């Protein structure tokens, strides 16, 4: 009877030892898997994209996000969970940086075309496209003030070019059209007030307006 009890106790010890090593092996495998998944996520964030396009950024983002979600499912220890949270934050920062780089590249392309073009209407179209890109609020730095000043300057330049040699009535109409376009361009009033070229045009328009007050009304 004693030998049977001893045998059972011994068998139980063997089972415990076996279970310990099995659990230890599982923990080792779990930790290895966690390290592999987090390493893959970090590696994917560090690798440059083939082409800097929104579709490619989103595809890479989804791939890394899926890897990190798997790592979260494997994570058990508090430090591992904290690491996952940090990597998720890094991933969102990475995605924003990639999108900012795309927007900056587009903006640089528009400004390059602007400098290469000699047609005022084409220049204005490019500036308004650049302005729309900036207004989306993705870029780290916003050169909106610079773009708005260029738009004002071009409109005034265009108005003066068209008005040159024209009779006062025609000049009045050209100035009015220019001022209306500037007011409708969504440029901040502060930028308009600070533009010496625009203020001078307004002053000249007001002089002409007094002459033709009965014929046309001043644009609001």
PDB file of C-alpha atoms in Angstrom:
ATOM      1  CA  UNK A   1       0.000   0.000   0.000  1.00  0.00           C
ATOM      2  CA  UNK A   2       2.861   2.362   0.911  1.00  0.00           C
ATOM      3  CA  UNK A   3       4.646   1.539  -2.325  1.00  0.00           C
ATOM      4  CA  UNK A   4       1.490   2.377  -4.264  1.00  0.00           C
ATOM      5  CA  UNK A   5       1.219   5.735  -2.485  1.00  0.00           C
ATOM      6  CA  UNK A   6       4.887   6.428  -3.152  1.00  0.00           C
ATOM      7  CA  UNK A   7       4.471   5.488  -6.779  1.00  0.00           C
ATOM      8  CA  UNK A   8       1.440   7.778  -7.123  1.00  0.00           C
ATOM      9  CA  UNK A   9       3.288  10.635  -5.457  1.00  0.00           C
ATOM     10  CA  UNK A  10       6.249  10.120  -7.711  1.00  0.00           C
ATOM     11  CA  UNK A  11       4.030  10.030 -10.767  1.00  0.00           C
ATOM     12  CA  UNK A  12       2.339  13.244  -9.643  1.00  0.00           C
ATOM     13  CA  UNK A  13       5.747  14.929  -9.272  1.00  0.00           C
ATOM     14  CA  UNK A  14       6.676  13.814 -12.771  1.00  0.00           C
ATOM     15  CA  UNK A  15       3.410  15.262 -14.091  1.00  0.00           C
ATOM     16  CA  UNK A  16       4.108  18.562 -12.320  1.00  0.00           C
ATOM     17  CA  UNK A  17       7.641  18.728 -13.688  1.00  0.00           C
ATOM     18  CA  UNK A  18       6.397  17.920 -17.187  1.00  0.00           C
ATOM     19  CA  UNK A  19       3.659  20.545 -16.911  1.00  0.00           C
ATOM     20  CA  UNK A  20       6.222  23.092 -15.714  1.00  0.00           C
ATOM     21  CA  UNK A  21       8.481  22.499 -18.687  1.00  0.00           C
ATOM     22  CA  UNK A  22       5.515  22.550 -21.081  1.00  0.00           C
ATOM     23  CA  UNK A  23       4.320  25.878 -19.679  1.00  0.00           C
ATOM     24  CA  UNK A  24       7.852  27.226 -19.737  1.00  0.00           C
ATOM     25  CA  UNK A  25       8.202  26.187 -23.376  1.00  0.00           C
ATOM     26  CA  UNK A  26       4.844  27.796 -24.190  1.00  0.00           C
ATOM     27  CA  UNK A  27       5.883  31.021 -22.451  1.00  0.00           C
ATOM     28  CA  UNK A  28       9.165  30.975 -24.342  1.00  0.00           C
ATOM     29  CA  UNK A  29       7.316  30.508 -27.624  1.00  0.00           C
ATOM     30  CA  UNK A  30       4.825  33.238 -26.708  1.00  0.00           C
ATOM     31  CA  UNK A  31       7.605  35.668 -25.892  1.00  0.00           C
ATOM     32  CA  UNK A  32       9.453  34.778 -29.096  1.00  0.00           C
ATOM     33  CA  UNK A  33       6.277  35.337 -31.135  1.00  0.00           C
ATOM     34  CA  UNK A  34       5.678  38.685 -29.435  1.00  0.00           C
ATOM     35  CA  UNK A  35       9.239  39.792 -30.176  1.00  0.00           C
ATOM     36  CA  UNK A  36       8.964  38.691 -33.812  1.00  0.00           C
ATOM     37  CA  UNK A  37       5.663  40.549 -34.328  1.00  0.00           C
ATOM     38  CA  UNK A  38       6.865  43.797 -32.725  1.00  0.00           C
ATOM     39  CA  UNK A  39      10.139  43.582 -34.657  1.00  0.00           C
ATOM     40  CA  UNK A  40       8.242  43.151 -37.928  1.00  0.00           C
ATOM     41  CA  UNK A  41       6.091  46.205 -37.149  1.00  0.00           C
ATOM     42  CA  UNK A  42       9.149  48.346 -36.382  1.00  0.00           C
ATOM     43  CA  UNK A  43      10.923  47.037 -39.490  1.00  0.00           C
ATOM     44  CA  UNK A  44       7.939  47.810 -41.744  1.00  0.00           C
ATOM     45  CA  UNK A  45       7.739  51.372 -40.377  1.00  0.00           C
ATOM     46  CA  UNK A  46      11.434  51.927 -41.094  1.00  0.00           C
ATOM     47  CA  UNK A  47      11.319  50.666 -44.675  1.00  0.00           C
ATOM     48  CA  UNK A  48      10.723  53.324 -47.381  1.00  0.00           C
ATOM     49  CA  UNK A  49       7.664  53.002 -49.592  1.00  0.00           C
ATOM     50  CA  UNK A  50       8.177  52.084 -53.218  1.00  0.00           C
ATOM     51  CA  UNK A  51       6.062  55.020 -54.376  1.00  0.00           C
ATOM     52  CA  UNK A  52       4.907  57.815 -52.103  1.00  0.00           C
ATOM     53  CA  UNK A  53       1.166  57.588 -52.739  1.00  0.00           C
ATOM     54  CA  UNK A  54      -1.817  57.589 -50.388  1.00  0.00           C
ATOM     55  CA  UNK A  55      -2.874  54.118 -51.505  1.00  0.00           C
ATOM     56  CA  UNK A  56       0.569  52.680 -50.704  1.00  0.00           C
ATOM     57  CA  UNK A  57       0.652  54.429 -47.326  1.00  0.00           C
ATOM     58  CA  UNK A  58      -2.762  53.017 -46.384  1.00  0.00           C
ATOM     59  CA  UNK A  59      -1.784  49.524 -47.525  1.00  0.00           C
ATOM     60  CA  UNK A  60       1.412  49.571 -45.441  1.00  0.00           C
ATOM     61  CA  UNK A  61      -0.491  51.075 -42.490  1.00  0.00           C
ATOM     62  CA  UNK A  62      -3.094  48.281 -42.582  1.00  0.00           C
ATOM     63  CA  UNK A  63      -0.357  45.637 -42.741  1.00  0.00           C
ATOM     64  CA  UNK A  64       1.487  47.054 -39.707  1.00  0.00           C
ATOM     65  CA  UNK A  65      -1.769  47.563 -37.796  1.00  0.00           C
ATOM     66  CA  UNK A  66      -2.701  43.925 -38.351  1.00  0.00           C
ATOM     67  CA  UNK A  67       0.748  42.844 -37.065  1.00  0.00           C
ATOM     68  CA  UNK A  68       0.403  44.999 -33.946  1.00  0.00           C
ATOM     69  CA  UNK A  69      -3.086  43.673 -33.216  1.00  0.00           C
ATOM     70  CA  UNK A  70      -1.641  40.152 -33.292  1.00  0.00           C
ATOM     71  CA  UNK A  71       1.118  41.303 -30.938  1.00  0.00           C
ATOM     72  CA  UNK A  72      -1.536  42.728 -28.595  1.00  0.00           C
ATOM     73  CA  UNK A  73      -3.314  39.368 -28.542  1.00  0.00           C
ATOM     74  CA  UNK A  74      -0.041  37.646 -27.623  1.00  0.00           C
ATOM     75  CA  UNK A  75       1.004  40.247 -25.018  1.00  0.00           C
ATOM     76  CA  UNK A  76       0.428  39.312 -21.374  1.00  0.00           C
ATOM     77  CA  UNK A  77       2.885  41.264 -19.287  1.00  0.00           C
ATOM     78  CA  UNK A  78       2.206  44.966 -18.523  1.00  0.00           C
ATOM     79  CA  UNK A  79       5.479  46.016 -20.183  1.00  0.00           C
ATOM     80  CA  UNK A  80       4.474  44.170 -23.368  1.00  0.00           C
ATOM     81  CA  UNK A  81       1.072  45.873 -23.438  1.00  0.00           C
ATOM     82  CA  UNK A  82       2.720  49.260 -22.925  1.00  0.00           C
ATOM     83  CA  UNK A  83       5.089  48.520 -25.817  1.00  0.00           C
ATOM     84  CA  UNK A  84       2.125  47.714 -28.069  1.00  0.00           C
ATOM     85  CA  UNK A  85       0.411  50.993 -27.169  1.00  0.00           C
ATOM     86  CA  UNK A  86       3.616  52.910 -27.924  1.00  0.00           C
ATOM     87  CA  UNK A  87       4.025  51.173 -31.273  1.00  0.00           C
ATOM     88  CA  UNK A  88       0.406  51.955 -32.190  1.00  0.00           C
ATOM     89  CA  UNK A  89       1.080  55.619 -31.443  1.00  0.00           C
ATOM     90  CA  UNK A  90       4.292  55.436 -33.498  1.00  0.00           C
ATOM     91  CA  UNK A  91       2.275  53.901 -36.338  1.00  0.00           C
ATOM     92  CA  UNK A  92      -0.229  56.777 -36.351  1.00  0.00           C
ATOM     93  CA  UNK A  93       2.665  59.269 -36.308  1.00  0.00           C
ATOM     94  CA  UNK A  94       4.319  57.371 -39.167  1.00  0.00           C
ATOM     95  CA  UNK A  95       1.121  57.474 -41.235  1.00  0.00           C
ATOM     96  CA  UNK A  96       0.709  61.217 -40.678  1.00  0.00           C
ATOM     97  CA  UNK A  97       4.339  61.865 -41.639  1.00  0.00           C
ATOM     98  CA  UNK A  98       3.933  59.876 -44.873  1.00  0.00           C
ATOM     99  CA  UNK A  99       0.768  61.788 -45.801  1.00  0.00           C
ATOM    100  CA  UNK A 100       2.479  65.099 -44.983  1.00  0.00           C
ATOM    101  CA  UNK A 101       5.350  64.103 -47.269  1.00  0.00           C
ATOM    102  CA  UNK A 102       2.872  63.368 -50.082  1.00  0.00           C
ATOM    103  CA  UNK A 103       1.145  66.728 -49.631  1.00  0.00           C
ATOM    104  CA  UNK A 104       4.490  68.527 -49.497  1.00  0.00           C
ATOM    105  CA  UNK A 105       5.573  66.819 -52.709  1.00  0.00           C
ATOM    106  CA  UNK A 106       2.321  67.879 -54.402  1.00  0.00           C
ATOM    107  CA  UNK A 107       2.723  71.450 -53.145  1.00  0.00           C
ATOM    108  CA  UNK A 108       6.315  71.599 -54.367  1.00  0.00           C
ATOM    109  CA  UNK A 109       5.155  70.371 -57.785  1.00  0.00           C
ATOM    110  CA  UNK A 110       2.458  73.056 -57.996  1.00  0.00           C
ATOM    111  CA  UNK A 111       4.889  75.813 -56.979  1.00  0.00           C
ATOM    112  CA  UNK A 112       7.426  74.547 -59.516  1.00  0.00           C
ATOM    113  CA  UNK A 113       4.793  74.773 -62.265  1.00  0.00           C
ATOM    114  CA  UNK A 114       3.868  78.234 -60.971  1.00  0.00           C
ATOM    115  CA  UNK A 115       7.433  79.485 -61.371  1.00  0.00           C
ATOM    116  CA  UNK A 116       7.745  77.891 -64.811  1.00  0.00           C
ATOM    117  CA  UNK A 117       4.505  79.355 -66.178  1.00  0.00           C
ATOM    118  CA  UNK A 118       4.375  82.816 -67.745  1.00  0.00           C
ATOM    119  CA  UNK A 119       0.583  83.011 -68.054  1.00  0.00           C
ATOM    120  CA  UNK A 120      -1.056  84.915 -65.191  1.00  0.00           C
ATOM    121  CA  UNK A 121      -4.308  82.929 -65.346  1.00  0.00           C
ATOM    122  CA  UNK A 122      -2.359  79.679 -65.225  1.00  0.00           C
ATOM    123  CA  UNK A 123      -0.318  80.983 -62.300  1.00  0.00           C
ATOM    124  CA  UNK A 124      -3.500  81.937 -60.443  1.00  0.00           C
ATOM    125  CA  UNK A 125      -5.052  78.521 -61.076  1.00  0.00           C
ATOM    126  CA  UNK A 126      -1.949  76.812 -59.682  1.00  0.00           C
ATOM    127  CA  UNK A 127      -1.912  79.065 -56.614  1.00  0.00           C
ATOM    128  CA  UNK A 128      -5.562  78.353 -55.856  1.00  0.00           C
ATOM    129  CA  UNK A 129      -4.871  74.628 -56.196  1.00  0.00           C
ATOM    130  CA  UNK A 130      -1.944  74.995 -53.808  1.00  0.00           C
ATOM    131  CA  UNK A 131      -4.140  77.022 -51.469  1.00  0.00           C
ATOM    132  CA  UNK A 132      -6.760  74.268 -51.386  1.00  0.00           C
ATOM    133  CA  UNK A 133      -4.050  71.731 -50.580  1.00  0.00           C
ATOM    134  CA  UNK A 134      -2.794  73.873 -47.690  1.00  0.00           C
ATOM    135  CA  UNK A 135      -6.320  74.498 -46.354  1.00  0.00           C
ATOM    136  CA  UNK A 136      -6.774  70.753 -45.778  1.00  0.00           C
ATOM    137  CA  UNK A 137      -4.482  71.206 -42.775  1.00  0.00           C
ATOM    138  CA  UNK A 138      -2.192  68.215 -43.364  1.00  0.00           C
ATOM    139  CA  UNK A 139       1.115  70.008 -43.919  1.00  0.00           C
ATOM    140  CA  UNK A 140       3.438  70.572 -40.952  1.00  0.00           C
ATOM    141  CA  UNK A 141       4.072  74.173 -42.018  1.00  0.00           C
ATOM    142  CA  UNK A 142       1.411  76.288 -43.664  1.00  0.00           C
ATOM    143  CA  UNK A 143       2.678  78.752 -46.299  1.00  0.00           C
ATOM    144  CA  UNK A 144      -0.878  80.067 -46.727  1.00  0.00           C
ATOM    145  CA  UNK A 145       0.099  83.686 -46.103  1.00  0.00           C
ATOM    146  CA  UNK A 146       2.745  83.531 -48.826  1.00  0.00           C
ATOM    147  CA  UNK A 147       0.291  81.974 -51.297  1.00  0.00           C
ATOM    148  CA  UNK A 148      -2.413  84.552 -50.498  1.00  0.00           C
ATOM    149  CA  UNK A 149       0.034  87.421 -50.998  1.00  0.00           C
ATOM    150  CA  UNK A 150       1.026  86.009 -54.382  1.00  0.00           C
ATOM    151  CA  UNK A 151      -2.639  85.717 -55.394  1.00  0.00           C
ATOM    152  CA  UNK A 152      -3.321  89.340 -54.411  1.00  0.00           C
ATOM    153  CA  UNK A 153      -0.208  90.536 -56.220  1.00  0.00           C
ATOM    154  CA  UNK A 154      -1.084  88.636 -59.399  1.00  0.00           C
ATOM    155  CA  UNK A 155      -4.665  89.899 -59.449  1.00  0.00           C
ATOM    156  CA  UNK A 156      -3.480  93.491 -59.005  1.00  0.00           C
ATOM    157  CA  UNK A 157      -0.781  93.023 -61.634  1.00  0.00           C
ATOM    158  CA  UNK A 158      -3.326  91.582 -64.049  1.00  0.00           C
ATOM    159  CA  UNK A 159      -5.758  94.439 -63.415  1.00  0.00           C
ATOM    160  CA  UNK A 160      -3.091  97.090 -64.017  1.00  0.00           C
ATOM    161  CA  UNK A 161      -1.931  95.342 -67.173  1.00  0.00           C
ATOM    162  CA  UNK A 162      -5.475  95.181 -68.557  1.00  0.00           C
ATOM    163  CA  UNK A 163      -6.239  98.781 -67.517  1.00  0.00           C
ATOM    164  CA  UNK A 164      -3.118 100.269 -69.075  1.00  0.00           C
ATOM    165  CA  UNK A 165      -4.041 102.748 -71.815  1.00  0.00           C
ATOM    166  CA  UNK A 166      -7.777 102.244 -71.252  1.00  0.00           C
ATOM    167  CA  UNK A 167     -10.256 105.095 -70.711  1.00  0.00           C
ATOM    168  CA  UNK A 168     -11.308 105.720 -67.124  1.00  0.00           C
ATOM    169  CA  UNK A 169     -14.700 104.023 -67.514  1.00  0.00           C
ATOM    170  CA  UNK A 170     -13.025 100.804 -68.727  1.00  0.00           C
ATOM    171  CA  UNK A 171     -10.315 101.071 -66.067  1.00  0.00           C
ATOM    172  CA  UNK A 172     -13.047 101.418 -63.446  1.00  0.00           C
ATOM    173  CA  UNK A 173     -14.710  98.202 -64.632  1.00  0.00           C
ATOM    174  CA  UNK A 174     -11.407  96.314 -64.695  1.00  0.00           C
ATOM    175  CA  UNK A 175     -10.504  97.432 -61.174  1.00  0.00           C
ATOM    176  CA  UNK A 176     -13.970  96.547 -59.930  1.00  0.00           C
ATOM    177  CA  UNK A 177     -13.730  93.064 -61.415  1.00  0.00           C
ATOM    178  CA  UNK A 178     -10.285  92.546 -59.863  1.00  0.00           C
ATOM    179  CA  UNK A 179     -11.380  93.731 -56.402  1.00  0.00           C
ATOM    180  CA  UNK A 180     -14.487  91.518 -56.541  1.00  0.00           C
ATOM    181  CA  UNK A 181     -12.367  88.459 -57.408  1.00  0.00           C
ATOM    182  CA  UNK A 182      -9.989  89.169 -54.530  1.00  0.00           C
ATOM    183  CA  UNK A 183     -12.848  89.625 -52.051  1.00  0.00           C
ATOM    184  CA  UNK A 184     -14.396  86.350 -53.264  1.00  0.00           C
ATOM    185  CA  UNK A 185     -11.130  84.408 -52.993  1.00  0.00           C
ATOM    186  CA  UNK A 186     -11.571  83.641 -49.268  1.00  0.00           C
ATOM    187  CA  UNK A 187      -8.345  85.447 -48.383  1.00  0.00           C
ATOM    188  CA  UNK A 188      -8.226  86.653 -44.795  1.00  0.00           C
ATOM    189  CA  UNK A 189      -9.106  90.351 -44.329  1.00  0.00           C
ATOM    190  CA  UNK A 190      -5.863  90.845 -42.424  1.00  0.00           C
ATOM    191  CA  UNK A 191      -3.843  89.849 -45.496  1.00  0.00           C
ATOM    192  CA  UNK A 192      -5.868  92.255 -47.637  1.00  0.00           C
ATOM    193  CA  UNK A 193      -5.310  95.096 -45.180  1.00  0.00           C
ATOM    194  CA  UNK A 194      -1.572  94.423 -45.082  1.00  0.00           C
ATOM    195  CA  UNK A 195      -1.192  94.365 -48.874  1.00  0.00           C
ATOM    196  CA  UNK A 196       0.105  97.749 -50.032  1.00  0.00           C
ATOM    197  CA  UNK A 197      -0.620  96.871 -53.681  1.00  0.00           C
ATOM    198  CA  UNK A 198      -4.239  96.028 -52.927  1.00  0.00           C
ATOM    199  CA  UNK A 199      -4.809  99.095 -50.738  1.00  0.00           C
ATOM    200  CA  UNK A 200      -3.416 101.313 -53.490  1.00  0.00           C
ATOM    201  CA  UNK A 201      -5.725  99.698 -56.045  1.00  0.00           C
ATOM    202  CA  UNK A 202      -8.687 100.250 -53.715  1.00  0.00           C
ATOM    203  CA  UNK A 203      -7.760 103.925 -53.344  1.00  0.00           C
ATOM    204  CA  UNK A 204      -7.588 104.391 -57.125  1.00  0.00           C
ATOM    205  CA  UNK A 205     -10.843 102.519 -57.559  1.00  0.00           C
ATOM    206  CA  UNK A 206     -12.593 104.745 -55.016  1.00  0.00           C
ATOM    207  CA  UNK A 207     -11.476 107.843 -56.926  1.00  0.00           C
ATOM    208  CA  UNK A 208     -12.909 106.383 -60.119  1.00  0.00           C
ATOM    209  CA  UNK A 209     -15.999 105.225 -58.283  1.00  0.00           C
ATOM    210  CA  UNK A 210     -16.850 108.765 -57.234  1.00  0.00           C
ATOM    211  CA  UNK A 211     -16.770 109.761 -60.897  1.00  0.00           C
ATOM    212  CA  UNK A 212     -19.062 106.945 -62.019  1.00  0.00           C
ATOM    213  CA  UNK A 213     -21.135 106.611 -58.848  1.00  0.00           C
ATOM    214  CA  UNK A 214     -24.367 107.186 -60.656  1.00  0.00           C
ATOM    215  CA  UNK A 215     -23.642 104.585 -63.298  1.00  0.00           C
ATOM    216  CA  UNK A 216     -22.360 101.628 -61.223  1.00  0.00           C
ATOM    217  CA  UNK A 217     -22.231 100.683 -57.601  1.00  0.00           C
ATOM    218  CA  UNK A 218     -19.120  99.814 -55.627  1.00  0.00           C
ATOM    219  CA  UNK A 219     -18.655  96.064 -55.075  1.00  0.00           C
ATOM    220  CA  UNK A 220     -19.220  94.918 -51.518  1.00  0.00           C
TER     221      UNK A 220
END
